[in-house]
GROMACS .gro file of N, CA and C in nm:
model
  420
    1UNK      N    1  -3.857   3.125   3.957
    1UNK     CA    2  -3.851   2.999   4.027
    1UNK      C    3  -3.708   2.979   4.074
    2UNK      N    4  -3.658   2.962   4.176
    2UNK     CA    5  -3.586   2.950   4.260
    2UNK      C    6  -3.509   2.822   4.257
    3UNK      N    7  -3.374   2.774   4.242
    3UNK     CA    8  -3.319   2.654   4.272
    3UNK      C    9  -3.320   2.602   4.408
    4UNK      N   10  -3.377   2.507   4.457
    4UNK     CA   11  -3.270   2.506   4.635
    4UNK      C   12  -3.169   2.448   4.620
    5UNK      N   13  -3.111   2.423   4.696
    5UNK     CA   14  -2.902   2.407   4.769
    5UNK      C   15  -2.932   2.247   4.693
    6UNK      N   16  -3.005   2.153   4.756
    6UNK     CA   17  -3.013   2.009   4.721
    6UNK      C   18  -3.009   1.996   4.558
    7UNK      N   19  -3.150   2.083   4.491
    7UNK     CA   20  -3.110   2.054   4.351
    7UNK      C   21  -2.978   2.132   4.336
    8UNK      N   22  -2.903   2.201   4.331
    8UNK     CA   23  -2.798   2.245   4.287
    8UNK      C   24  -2.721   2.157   4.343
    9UNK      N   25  -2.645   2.110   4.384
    9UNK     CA   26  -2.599   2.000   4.475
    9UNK      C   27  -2.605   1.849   4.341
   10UNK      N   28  -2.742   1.814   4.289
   10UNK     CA   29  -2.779   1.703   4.229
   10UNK      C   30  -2.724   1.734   4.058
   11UNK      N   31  -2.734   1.900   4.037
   11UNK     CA   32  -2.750   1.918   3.874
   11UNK      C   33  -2.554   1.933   3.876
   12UNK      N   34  -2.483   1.978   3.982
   12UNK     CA   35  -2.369   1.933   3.982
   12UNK      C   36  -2.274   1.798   3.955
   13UNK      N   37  -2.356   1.721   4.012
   13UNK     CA   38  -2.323   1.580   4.077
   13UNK      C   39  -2.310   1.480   3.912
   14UNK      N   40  -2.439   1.578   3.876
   14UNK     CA   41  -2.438   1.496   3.723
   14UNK      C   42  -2.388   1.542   3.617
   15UNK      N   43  -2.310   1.659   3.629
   15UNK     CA   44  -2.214   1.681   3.524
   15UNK      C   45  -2.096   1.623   3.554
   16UNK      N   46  -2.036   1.619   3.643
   16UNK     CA   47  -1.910   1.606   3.678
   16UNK      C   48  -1.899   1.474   3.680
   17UNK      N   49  -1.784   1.420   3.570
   17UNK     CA   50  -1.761   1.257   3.552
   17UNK      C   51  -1.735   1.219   3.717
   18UNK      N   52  -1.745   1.084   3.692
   18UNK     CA   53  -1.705   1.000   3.841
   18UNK      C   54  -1.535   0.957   3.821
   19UNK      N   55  -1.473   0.913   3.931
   19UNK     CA   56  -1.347   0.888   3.935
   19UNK      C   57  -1.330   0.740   3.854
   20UNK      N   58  -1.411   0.665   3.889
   20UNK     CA   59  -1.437   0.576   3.816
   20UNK      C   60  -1.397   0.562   3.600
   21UNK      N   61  -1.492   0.648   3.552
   21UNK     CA   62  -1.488   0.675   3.421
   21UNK      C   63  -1.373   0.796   3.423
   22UNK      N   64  -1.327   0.864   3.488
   22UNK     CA   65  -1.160   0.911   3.497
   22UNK      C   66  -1.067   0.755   3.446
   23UNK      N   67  -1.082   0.709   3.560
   23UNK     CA   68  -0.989   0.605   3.507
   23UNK      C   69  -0.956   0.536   3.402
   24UNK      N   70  -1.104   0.536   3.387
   24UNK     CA   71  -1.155   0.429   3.240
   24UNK      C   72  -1.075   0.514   3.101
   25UNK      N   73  -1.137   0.602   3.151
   25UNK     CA   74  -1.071   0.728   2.964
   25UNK      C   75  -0.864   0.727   2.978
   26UNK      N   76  -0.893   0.698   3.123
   26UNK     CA   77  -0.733   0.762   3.112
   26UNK      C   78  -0.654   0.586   3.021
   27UNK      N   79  -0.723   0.517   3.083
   27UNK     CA   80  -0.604   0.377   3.060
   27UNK      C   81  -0.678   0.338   2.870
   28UNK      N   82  -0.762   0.401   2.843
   28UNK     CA   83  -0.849   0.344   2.716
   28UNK      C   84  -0.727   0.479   2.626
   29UNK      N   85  -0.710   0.591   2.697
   29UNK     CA   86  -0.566   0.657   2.599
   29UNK      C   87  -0.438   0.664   2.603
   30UNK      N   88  -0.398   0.541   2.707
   30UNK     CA   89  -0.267   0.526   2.737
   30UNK      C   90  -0.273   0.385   2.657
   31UNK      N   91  -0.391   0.300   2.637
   31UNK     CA   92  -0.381   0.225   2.527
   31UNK      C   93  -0.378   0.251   2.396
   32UNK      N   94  -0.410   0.335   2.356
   32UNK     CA   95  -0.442   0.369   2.216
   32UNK      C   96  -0.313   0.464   2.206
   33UNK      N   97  -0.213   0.552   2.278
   33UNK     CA   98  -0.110   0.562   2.283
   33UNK      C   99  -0.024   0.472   2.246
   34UNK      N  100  -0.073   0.341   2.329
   34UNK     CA  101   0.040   0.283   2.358
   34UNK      C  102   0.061   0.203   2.178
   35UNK      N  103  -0.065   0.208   2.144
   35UNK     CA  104  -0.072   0.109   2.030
   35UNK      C  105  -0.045   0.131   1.873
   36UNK      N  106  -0.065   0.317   1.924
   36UNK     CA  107   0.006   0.421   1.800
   36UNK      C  108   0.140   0.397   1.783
   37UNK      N  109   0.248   0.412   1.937
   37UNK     CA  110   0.376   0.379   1.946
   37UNK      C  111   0.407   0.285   1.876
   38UNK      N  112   0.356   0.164   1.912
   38UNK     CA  113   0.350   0.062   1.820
   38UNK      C  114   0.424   0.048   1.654
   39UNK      N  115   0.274   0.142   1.623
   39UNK     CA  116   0.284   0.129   1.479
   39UNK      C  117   0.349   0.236   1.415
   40UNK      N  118   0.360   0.354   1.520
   40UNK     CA  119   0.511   0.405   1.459
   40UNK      C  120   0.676   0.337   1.434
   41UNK      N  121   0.657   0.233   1.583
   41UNK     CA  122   0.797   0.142   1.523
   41UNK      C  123   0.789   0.074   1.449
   42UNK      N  124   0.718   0.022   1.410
   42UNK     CA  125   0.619  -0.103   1.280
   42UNK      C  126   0.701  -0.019   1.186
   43UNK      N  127   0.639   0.125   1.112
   43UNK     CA  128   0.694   0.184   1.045
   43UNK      C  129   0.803   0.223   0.998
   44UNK      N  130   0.879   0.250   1.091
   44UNK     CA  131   1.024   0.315   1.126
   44UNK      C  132   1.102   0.161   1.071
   45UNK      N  133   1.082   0.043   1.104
   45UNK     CA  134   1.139  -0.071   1.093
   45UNK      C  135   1.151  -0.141   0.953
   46UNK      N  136   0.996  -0.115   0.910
   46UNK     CA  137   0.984  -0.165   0.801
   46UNK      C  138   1.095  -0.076   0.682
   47UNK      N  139   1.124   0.053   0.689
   47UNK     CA  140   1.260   0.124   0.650
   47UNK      C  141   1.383   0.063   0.621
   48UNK      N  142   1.391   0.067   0.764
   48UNK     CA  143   1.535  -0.023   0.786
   48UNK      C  144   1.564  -0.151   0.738
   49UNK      N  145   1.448  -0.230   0.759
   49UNK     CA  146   1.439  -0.384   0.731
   49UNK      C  147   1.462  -0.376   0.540
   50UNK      N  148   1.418  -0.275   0.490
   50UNK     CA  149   1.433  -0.265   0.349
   50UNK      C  150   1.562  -0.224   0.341
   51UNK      N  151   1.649  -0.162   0.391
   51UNK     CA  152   1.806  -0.093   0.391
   51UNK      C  153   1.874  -0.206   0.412
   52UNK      N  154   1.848  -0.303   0.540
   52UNK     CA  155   1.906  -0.391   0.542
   52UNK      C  156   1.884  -0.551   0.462
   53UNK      N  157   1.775  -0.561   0.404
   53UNK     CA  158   1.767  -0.638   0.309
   53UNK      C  159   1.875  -0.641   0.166
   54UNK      N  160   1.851  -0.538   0.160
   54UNK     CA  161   1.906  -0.486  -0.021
   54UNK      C  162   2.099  -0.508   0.031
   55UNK      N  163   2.106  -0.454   0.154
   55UNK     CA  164   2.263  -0.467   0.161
   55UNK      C  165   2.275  -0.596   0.173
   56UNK      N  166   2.205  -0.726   0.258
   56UNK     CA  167   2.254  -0.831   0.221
   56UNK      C  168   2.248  -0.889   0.101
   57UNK      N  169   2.156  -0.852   0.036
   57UNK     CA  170   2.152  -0.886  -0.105
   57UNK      C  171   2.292  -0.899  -0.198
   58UNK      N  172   2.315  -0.716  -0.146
   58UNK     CA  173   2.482  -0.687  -0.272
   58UNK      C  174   2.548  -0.739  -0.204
   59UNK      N  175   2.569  -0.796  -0.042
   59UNK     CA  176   2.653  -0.888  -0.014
   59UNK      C  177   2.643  -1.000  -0.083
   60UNK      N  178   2.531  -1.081  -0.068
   60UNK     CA  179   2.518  -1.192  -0.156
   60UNK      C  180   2.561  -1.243  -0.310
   61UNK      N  181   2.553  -1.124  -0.398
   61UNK     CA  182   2.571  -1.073  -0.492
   61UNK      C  183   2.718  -1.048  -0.560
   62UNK      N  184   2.805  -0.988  -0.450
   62UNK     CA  185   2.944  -0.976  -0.433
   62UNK      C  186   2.948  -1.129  -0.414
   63UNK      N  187   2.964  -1.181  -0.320
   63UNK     CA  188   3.022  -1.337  -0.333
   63UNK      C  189   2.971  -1.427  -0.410
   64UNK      N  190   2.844  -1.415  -0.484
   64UNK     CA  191   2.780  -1.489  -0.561
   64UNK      C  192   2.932  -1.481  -0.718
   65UNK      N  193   2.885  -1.352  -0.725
   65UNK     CA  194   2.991  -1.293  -0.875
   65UNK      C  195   3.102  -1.302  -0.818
   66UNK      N  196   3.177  -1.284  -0.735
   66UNK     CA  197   3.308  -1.322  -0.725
   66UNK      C  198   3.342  -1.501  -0.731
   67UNK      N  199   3.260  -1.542  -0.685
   67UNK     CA  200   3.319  -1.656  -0.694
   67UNK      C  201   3.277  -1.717  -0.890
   68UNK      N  202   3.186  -1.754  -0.872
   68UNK     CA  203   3.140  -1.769  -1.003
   68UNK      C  204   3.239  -1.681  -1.129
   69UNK      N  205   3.272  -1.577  -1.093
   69UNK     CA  206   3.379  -1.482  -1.215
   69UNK      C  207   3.514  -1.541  -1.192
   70UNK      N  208   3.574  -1.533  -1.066
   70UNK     CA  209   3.683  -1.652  -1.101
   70UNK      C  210   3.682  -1.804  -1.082
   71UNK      N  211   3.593  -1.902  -1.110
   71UNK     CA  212   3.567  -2.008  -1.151
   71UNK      C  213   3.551  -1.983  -1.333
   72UNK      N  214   3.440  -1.949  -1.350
   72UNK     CA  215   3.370  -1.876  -1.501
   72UNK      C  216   3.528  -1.844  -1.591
   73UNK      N  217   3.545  -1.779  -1.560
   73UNK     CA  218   3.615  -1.624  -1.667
   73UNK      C  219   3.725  -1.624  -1.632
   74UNK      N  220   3.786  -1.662  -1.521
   74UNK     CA  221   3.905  -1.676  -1.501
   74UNK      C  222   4.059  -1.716  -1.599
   75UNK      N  223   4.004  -1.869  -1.624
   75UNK     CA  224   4.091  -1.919  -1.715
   75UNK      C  225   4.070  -1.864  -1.862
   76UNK      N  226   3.898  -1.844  -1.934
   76UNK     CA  227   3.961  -1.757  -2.036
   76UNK      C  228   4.014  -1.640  -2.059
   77UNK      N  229   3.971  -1.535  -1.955
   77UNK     CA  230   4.093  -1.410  -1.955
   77UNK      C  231   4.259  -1.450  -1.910
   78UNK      N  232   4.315  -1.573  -1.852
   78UNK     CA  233   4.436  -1.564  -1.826
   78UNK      C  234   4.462  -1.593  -1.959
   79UNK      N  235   4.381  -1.681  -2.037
   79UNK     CA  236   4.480  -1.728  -2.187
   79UNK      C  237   4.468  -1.609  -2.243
   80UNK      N  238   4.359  -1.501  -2.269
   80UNK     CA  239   4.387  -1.419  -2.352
   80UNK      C  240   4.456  -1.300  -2.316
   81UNK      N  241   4.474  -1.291  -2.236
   81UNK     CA  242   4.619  -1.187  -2.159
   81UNK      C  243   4.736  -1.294  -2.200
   82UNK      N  244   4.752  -1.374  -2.189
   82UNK     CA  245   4.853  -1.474  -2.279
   82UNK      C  246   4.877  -1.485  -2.401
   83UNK      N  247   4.770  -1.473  -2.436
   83UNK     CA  248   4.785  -1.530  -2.554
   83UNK      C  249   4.756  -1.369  -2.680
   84UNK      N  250   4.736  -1.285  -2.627
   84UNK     CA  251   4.789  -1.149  -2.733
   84UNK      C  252   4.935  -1.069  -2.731
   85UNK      N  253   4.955  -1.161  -2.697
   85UNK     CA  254   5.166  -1.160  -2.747
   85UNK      C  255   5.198  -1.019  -2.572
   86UNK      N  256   5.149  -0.996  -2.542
   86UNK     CA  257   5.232  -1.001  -2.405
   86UNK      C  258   5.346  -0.969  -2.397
   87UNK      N  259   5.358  -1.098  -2.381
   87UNK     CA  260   5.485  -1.173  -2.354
   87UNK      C  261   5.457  -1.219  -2.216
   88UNK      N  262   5.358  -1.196  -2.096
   88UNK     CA  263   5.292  -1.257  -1.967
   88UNK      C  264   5.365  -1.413  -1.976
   89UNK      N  265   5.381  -1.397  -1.874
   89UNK     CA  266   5.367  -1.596  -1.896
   89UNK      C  267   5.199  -1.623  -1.819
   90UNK      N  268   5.208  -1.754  -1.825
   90UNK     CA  269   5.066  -1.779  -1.772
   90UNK      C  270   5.027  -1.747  -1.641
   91UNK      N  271   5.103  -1.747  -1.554
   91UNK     CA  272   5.060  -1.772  -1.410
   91UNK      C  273   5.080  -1.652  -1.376
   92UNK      N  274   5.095  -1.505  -1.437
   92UNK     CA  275   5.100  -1.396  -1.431
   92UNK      C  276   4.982  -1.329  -1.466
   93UNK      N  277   4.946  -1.400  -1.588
   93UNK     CA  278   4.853  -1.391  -1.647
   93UNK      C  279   4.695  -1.415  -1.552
   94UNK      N  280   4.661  -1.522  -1.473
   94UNK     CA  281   4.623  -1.570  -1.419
   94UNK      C  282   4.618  -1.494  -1.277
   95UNK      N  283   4.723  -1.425  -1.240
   95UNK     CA  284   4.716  -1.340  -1.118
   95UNK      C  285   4.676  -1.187  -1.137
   96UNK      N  286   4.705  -1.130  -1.260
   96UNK     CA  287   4.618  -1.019  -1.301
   96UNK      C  288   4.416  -1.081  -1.293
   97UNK      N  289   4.407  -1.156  -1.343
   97UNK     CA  290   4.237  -1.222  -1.349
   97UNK      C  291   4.184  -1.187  -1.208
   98UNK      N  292   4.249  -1.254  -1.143
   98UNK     CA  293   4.219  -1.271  -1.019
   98UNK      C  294   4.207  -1.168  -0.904
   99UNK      N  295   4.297  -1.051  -0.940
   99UNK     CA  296   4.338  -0.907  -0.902
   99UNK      C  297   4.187  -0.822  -0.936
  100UNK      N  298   4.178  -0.863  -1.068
  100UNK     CA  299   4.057  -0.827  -1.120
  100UNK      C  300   3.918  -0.817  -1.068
  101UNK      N  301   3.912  -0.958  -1.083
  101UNK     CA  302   3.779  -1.006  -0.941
  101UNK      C  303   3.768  -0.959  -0.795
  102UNK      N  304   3.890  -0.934  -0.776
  102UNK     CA  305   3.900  -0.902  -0.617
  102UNK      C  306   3.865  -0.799  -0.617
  103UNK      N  307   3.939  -0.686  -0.698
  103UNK     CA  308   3.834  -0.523  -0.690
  103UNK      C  309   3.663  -0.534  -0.691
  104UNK      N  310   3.672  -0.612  -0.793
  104UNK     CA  311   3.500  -0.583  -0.868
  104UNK      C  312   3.396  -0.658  -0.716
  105UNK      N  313   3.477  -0.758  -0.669
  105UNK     CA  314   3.360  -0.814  -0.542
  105UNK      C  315   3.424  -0.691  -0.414
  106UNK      N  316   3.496  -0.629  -0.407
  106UNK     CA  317   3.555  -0.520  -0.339
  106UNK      C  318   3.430  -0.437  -0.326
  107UNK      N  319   3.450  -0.375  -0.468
  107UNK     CA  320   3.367  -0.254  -0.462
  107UNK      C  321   3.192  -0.315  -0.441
  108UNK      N  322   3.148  -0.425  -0.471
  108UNK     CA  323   3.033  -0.464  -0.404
  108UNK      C  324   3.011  -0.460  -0.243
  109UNK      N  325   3.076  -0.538  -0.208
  109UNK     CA  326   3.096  -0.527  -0.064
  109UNK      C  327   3.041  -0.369   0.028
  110UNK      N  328   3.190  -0.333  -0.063
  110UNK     CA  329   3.146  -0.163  -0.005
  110UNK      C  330   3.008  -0.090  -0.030
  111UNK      N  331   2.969  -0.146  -0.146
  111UNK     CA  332   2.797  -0.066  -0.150
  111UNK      C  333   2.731  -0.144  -0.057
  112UNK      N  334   2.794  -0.277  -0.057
  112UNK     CA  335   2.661  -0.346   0.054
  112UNK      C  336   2.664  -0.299   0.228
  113UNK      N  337   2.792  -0.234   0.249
  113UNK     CA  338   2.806  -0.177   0.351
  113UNK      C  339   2.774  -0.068   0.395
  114UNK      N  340   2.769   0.029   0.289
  114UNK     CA  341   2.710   0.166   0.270
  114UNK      C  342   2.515   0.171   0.298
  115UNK      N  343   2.526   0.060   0.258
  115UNK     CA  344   2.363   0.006   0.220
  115UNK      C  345   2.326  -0.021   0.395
  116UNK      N  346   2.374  -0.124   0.458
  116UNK     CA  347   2.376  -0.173   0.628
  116UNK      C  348   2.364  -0.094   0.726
  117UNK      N  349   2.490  -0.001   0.676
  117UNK     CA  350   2.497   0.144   0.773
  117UNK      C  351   2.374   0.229   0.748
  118UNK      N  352   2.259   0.227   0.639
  118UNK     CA  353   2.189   0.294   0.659
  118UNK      C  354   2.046   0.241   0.748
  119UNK      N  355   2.077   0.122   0.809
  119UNK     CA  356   1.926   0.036   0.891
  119UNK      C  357   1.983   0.150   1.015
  120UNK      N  358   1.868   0.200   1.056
  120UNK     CA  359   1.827   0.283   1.170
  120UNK      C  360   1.795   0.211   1.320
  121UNK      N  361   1.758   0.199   1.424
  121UNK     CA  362   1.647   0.236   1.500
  121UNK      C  363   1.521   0.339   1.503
  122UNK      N  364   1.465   0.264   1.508
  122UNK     CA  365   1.304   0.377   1.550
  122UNK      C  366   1.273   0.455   1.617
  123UNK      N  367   1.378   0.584   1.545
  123UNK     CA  368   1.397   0.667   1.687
  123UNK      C  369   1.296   0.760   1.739
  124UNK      N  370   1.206   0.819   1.600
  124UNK     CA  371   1.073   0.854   1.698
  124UNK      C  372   0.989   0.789   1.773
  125UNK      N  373   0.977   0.672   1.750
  125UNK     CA  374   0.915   0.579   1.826
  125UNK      C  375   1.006   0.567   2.007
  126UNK      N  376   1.081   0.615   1.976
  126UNK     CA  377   1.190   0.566   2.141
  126UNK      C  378   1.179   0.719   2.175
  127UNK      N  379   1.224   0.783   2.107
  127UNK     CA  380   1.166   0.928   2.149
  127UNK      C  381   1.051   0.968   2.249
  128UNK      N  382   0.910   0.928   2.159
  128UNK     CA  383   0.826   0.953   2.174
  128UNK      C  384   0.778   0.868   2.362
  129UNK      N  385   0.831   0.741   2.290
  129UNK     CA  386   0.797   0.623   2.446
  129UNK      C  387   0.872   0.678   2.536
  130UNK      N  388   0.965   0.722   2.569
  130UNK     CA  389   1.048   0.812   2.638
  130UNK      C  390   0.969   0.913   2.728
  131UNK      N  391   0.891   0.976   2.667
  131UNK     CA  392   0.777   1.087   2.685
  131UNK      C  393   0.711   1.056   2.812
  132UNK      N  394   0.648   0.937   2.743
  132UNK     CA  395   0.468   0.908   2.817
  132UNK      C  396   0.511   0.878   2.946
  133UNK      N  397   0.560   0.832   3.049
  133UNK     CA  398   0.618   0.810   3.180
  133UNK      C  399   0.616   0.987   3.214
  134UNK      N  400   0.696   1.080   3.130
  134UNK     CA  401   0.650   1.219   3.246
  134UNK      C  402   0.543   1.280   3.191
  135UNK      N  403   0.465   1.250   3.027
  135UNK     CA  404   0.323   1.296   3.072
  135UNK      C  405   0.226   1.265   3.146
  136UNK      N  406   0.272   1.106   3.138
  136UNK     CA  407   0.166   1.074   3.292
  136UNK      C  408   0.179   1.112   3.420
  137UNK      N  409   0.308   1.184   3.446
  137UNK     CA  410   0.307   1.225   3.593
  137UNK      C  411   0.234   1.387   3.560
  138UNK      N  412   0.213   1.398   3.446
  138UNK     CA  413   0.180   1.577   3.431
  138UNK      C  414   0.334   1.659   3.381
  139UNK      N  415   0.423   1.606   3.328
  139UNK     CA  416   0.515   1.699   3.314
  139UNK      C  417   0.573   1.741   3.192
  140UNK      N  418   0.473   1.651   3.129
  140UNK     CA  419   0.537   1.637   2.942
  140UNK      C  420   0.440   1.763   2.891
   0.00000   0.00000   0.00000
């Protein structure tokens, strides 16, 4: 049994998507692209947002204890740097304390900075968005 030209012509016609549902698939995976991107920066952020939390924290932390340690502790470490024969006078005494505190909220600081410097950008995510503009022309 023999095809003619017309049915072959028709059994073509119906495999081959329409331009129409081209379109449809193309923008239904440039959404679902677009929405992955998304939640790769979602990801990437939520990182950082934890890096940079914790460093404001030991910032917080540093000025919390610095201040509170020389208010607190201050005056009883100047008397007892005074007052174990020394020979300090007081207001010497009192400027060692204080020397004291300044390192210890020092070296906080610096972890909380160490901590800051590590919040990122989302760089696979910018990477990646970078991309989709020349795979859609065909070049990615």
């Amino acid at each position: 049994m023999a095809i003619e030209p017309n049915q072959a012509r028709e059994i073509v016609k119906d495999s081959d998507p329409t331009l129409g549902k081209l379109v449809m698939d193309a923008q239904r995976d440039i959404s679902t692209l677009i929405s992955k991107e998304i939640e790769l920066a979602k990801s990437e952020l939520k990182v950082s947002v934890k890096h940079g939390g914790v460093g404001i924290g030991l910032f917080a932390g540093a000025a919390f204890l610095g201040l509170l340690a020389i208010i607190m502790l201050s005056v009883a470490l100047a008397y007892f740097i005074h007052w174990n024969g020394s020979g300090l006078d007081l207001h010497w005494a009192f400027l060692i304390v204080f020397a004291l505190y300044l390192l210890i909220a020092g070296l906080l600081a610096f972890i909380g900075l160490k901590q800051v410097k590590k919040v990122k950008a989302p760089e696979k995510a910018i990477r990646q968005g970078k991309q989709i503009p020349q795979a859609l022309k065909g070049k990615g």
